[in-house]
Amino acid sequence: MNPFSFERAETIAGAVNAIAKNDRARFIAGGTNLLDLMKENVSRPAQLIDITRLPLGRIEETGDGGLRIGALVTNADTAYDERVQQRYPLLSKAILAGASAQLRNMATTGGNLLQRTRCYYFYDTATPCNKREPGSGCGALEGFNRIHAILGTSDKCIATHPSDMCVALAALGATVRVTGPDGERTLPFSGFHRLPGETPELDTNLRPEELITAVDLPAKGFATHHAYLKIRDRQSYAFALVSVAAALDLDGGHIREARLALGGVAHKPWRDTEAEAMLSGKPATVENFRSVAEALVRDAKGFGHNTFKIELAKRAVVRALAQATGMEQPS
Ligand SMILES: Cc1cc2nc3c(=O)[nH]c(=O)nc-3n(C[C@H](O)[C@H](O)[C@H](O)COP(=O)(O)OP(=O)(O)OC[C@H]3O[C@@H](n4cnc5c(N)ncnc54)[C@H](O)[C@@H]3O)c2cc1C
Ligand code: SF4
């Protein structure tokens, strides 16, 4: 690990001022991702700004019937919060499908949004990686790319975003609240993470000197008909190969509104609003779910080891939608 200085921020303004003063400074919250990256020499901050004392550790009601989850609320506290479990069970289930109990006790809302890809080449400093070192190349394109992306890729990077929680937040249509030197702003969840394009080193549209303060959930929580399906190599403690957050508003057997987001397939949580629109007003049948799944992967591209994910994603979408309606599992 490289030497670094350490400072503890006591106020939000103090944290933002401290990061703005040093372009090699980084915030640290639970530390469950950043410290690993520092130990592997992937991240080399000169200064850590500990934000764990900031007043961002609460879940509160918003004026419009939603919930505001502070950036420092742990993943465990969010998942087990009674209001989240009752009104946003999709979010609770997605969080509990990720990591381990110990990690969820440390991991925070803000840190989960900013956790970095699990691409093996990104972690291995002996290999080229455009995300770690822009312009150096991509070890995964021609390498072992079993866990990599099939949607929204570029010839610079095919990494996936690893979070489970963010897939549910994308489906629910959350909003990210941030504070920077110029004050506060909000970003819709769909505009928070980025596709790799020509700049895979940038994971999000957060500015370097900005602090995430909270994530707002809208009033509608799709509490009755939802499913979070995570397909992984082993039952626990593994990142998703493919995951699906499905949420339906049903009127009898008809779909009034649908939400569909996928994890493990792209550089960002992949919410597909066209697929959602295809479901609206339709009967909730396996046949319709299959048509939507086909459309969703129409532009998918495999890179050899990960080509199986195209079929896997299709089947996972159908199964998740079926689970959300409570119907028997499709064969
Ligand atoms: C073995 C292992 C297995 C895991 N399995 C899963 C899994 O299956 N699913 C899953 O979703 N996750 C998984 N995780 C990842 C885990 O969820 C993340 O490491 C965690 O959510 C990061 O949160 P943190 O608070 O510890 O972040 P930190 O490590 O403290 O920070 C991560 C990044 O966020 C920045 N940051 C933190 N807070 C803020 C803020 N408020 N504003 C601006 N920047 C901020 C930091 O500067 C840093 O760049 C796993 C992790 C490990 C180690
Ligand atoms: S896929 Fe992205 S993160 Fe992985 S090696 Fe290529 S550039 Fe790096």
Tab-separated table of C-alpha atoms in Angstrom, residues 69 74-76 78-80 84-85 88-101 103-104 107 112-113 115 161-172 189 217 221-222 226-232 235-240 242-247 261-263 269 323:
chain	number	residue	atom	x	y	z
A	69	ILE	CA	-31.721	6.955	2.360
A	74	THR	CA	-25.287	0.772	5.891
A	75	ASN	CA	-26.588	-1.737	3.369
A	76	ALA	CA	-27.749	-3.910	6.305
A	78	THR	CA	-31.393	-0.247	4.606
A	79	ALA	CA	-32.278	-3.868	3.881
A	80	TYR	CA	-33.762	-4.456	7.351
A	84	VAL	CA	-37.999	-0.352	3.157
A	85	GLN	CA	-39.140	-3.938	3.713
A	88	TYR	CA	-39.643	-1.279	-1.264
A	89	PRO	CA	-39.114	-5.023	-0.740
A	90	LEU	CA	-37.385	-5.214	-4.143
A	91	LEU	CA	-34.578	-3.023	-2.771
A	92	SER	CA	-34.296	-5.025	0.419
A	93	LYS	CA	-34.078	-8.317	-1.490
A	94	ALA	CA	-31.484	-6.985	-3.935
A	95	ILE	CA	-29.242	-5.784	-1.106
A	96	LEU	CA	-29.559	-9.076	0.779
A	97	ALA	CA	-28.597	-10.966	-2.402
A	98	GLY	CA	-25.224	-9.173	-2.348
A	99	ALA	CA	-21.983	-9.639	-0.433
A	100	SER	CA	-22.013	-11.151	3.087
A	101	ALA	CA	-23.613	-10.091	6.370
A	103	LEU	CA	-19.758	-6.665	4.421
A	104	ARG	CA	-23.333	-5.371	4.425
A	107	ALA	CA	-20.933	-1.076	3.199
A	112	ASN	CA	-22.223	0.855	-3.017
A	113	LEU	CA	-23.093	3.246	-5.856
A	115	GLN	CA	-17.966	0.441	-6.023
A	161	HIS	CA	-21.048	-2.695	-12.880
A	162	PRO	CA	-21.142	-5.120	-9.927
A	163	SER	CA	-23.804	-3.756	-7.560
A	164	ASP	CA	-27.031	-5.594	-6.750
A	165	MET	CA	-28.553	-2.672	-4.868
A	166	CYS	CA	-28.142	-0.393	-7.896
A	167	VAL	CA	-30.158	-2.730	-10.134
A	168	ALA	CA	-33.152	-2.352	-7.813
A	169	LEU	CA	-32.585	1.418	-7.524
A	170	ALA	CA	-32.574	1.667	-11.325
A	171	ALA	CA	-35.864	-0.241	-11.592
A	172	LEU	CA	-37.467	1.848	-8.850
A	189	PHE	CA	-30.481	7.113	-11.352
A	217	LEU	CA	-36.916	6.624	-3.527
A	221	GLY	CA	-42.473	1.038	-4.482
A	222	PHE	CA	-44.009	-1.850	-6.480
A	226	HIS	CA	-41.710	-7.721	-7.791
A	227	ALA	CA	-38.755	-10.104	-8.029
A	228	TYR	CA	-34.991	-9.878	-7.741
A	229	LEU	CA	-33.385	-12.829	-9.470
A	230	LYS	CA	-29.622	-13.217	-9.159
A	231	ILE	CA	-27.821	-15.877	-11.164
A	232	ARG	CA	-24.307	-16.543	-9.886
A	235	GLN	CA	-25.461	-19.607	-3.971
A	236	SER	CA	-23.922	-17.009	-1.694
A	237	TYR	CA	-21.091	-14.531	-1.603
A	238	ALA	CA	-20.660	-14.140	-5.344
A	239	PHE	CA	-21.276	-11.325	-7.794
A	240	ALA	CA	-24.071	-11.731	-10.344
A	242	VAL	CA	-26.867	-11.872	-14.607
A	243	SER	CA	-29.433	-10.339	-12.285
A	244	VAL	CA	-32.919	-9.010	-12.956
A	245	ALA	CA	-35.044	-6.575	-10.967
A	246	ALA	CA	-38.626	-6.876	-12.178
A	247	ALA	CA	-41.558	-4.867	-10.839
A	261	ALA	CA	-33.472	-3.584	-14.909
A	262	LEU	CA	-30.573	-5.991	-15.339
A	263	GLY	CA	-27.261	-6.361	-13.541
A	269	PRO	CA	-27.374	-1.082	-14.180
A	323	GLN	CA	-41.928	-14.668	-10.276
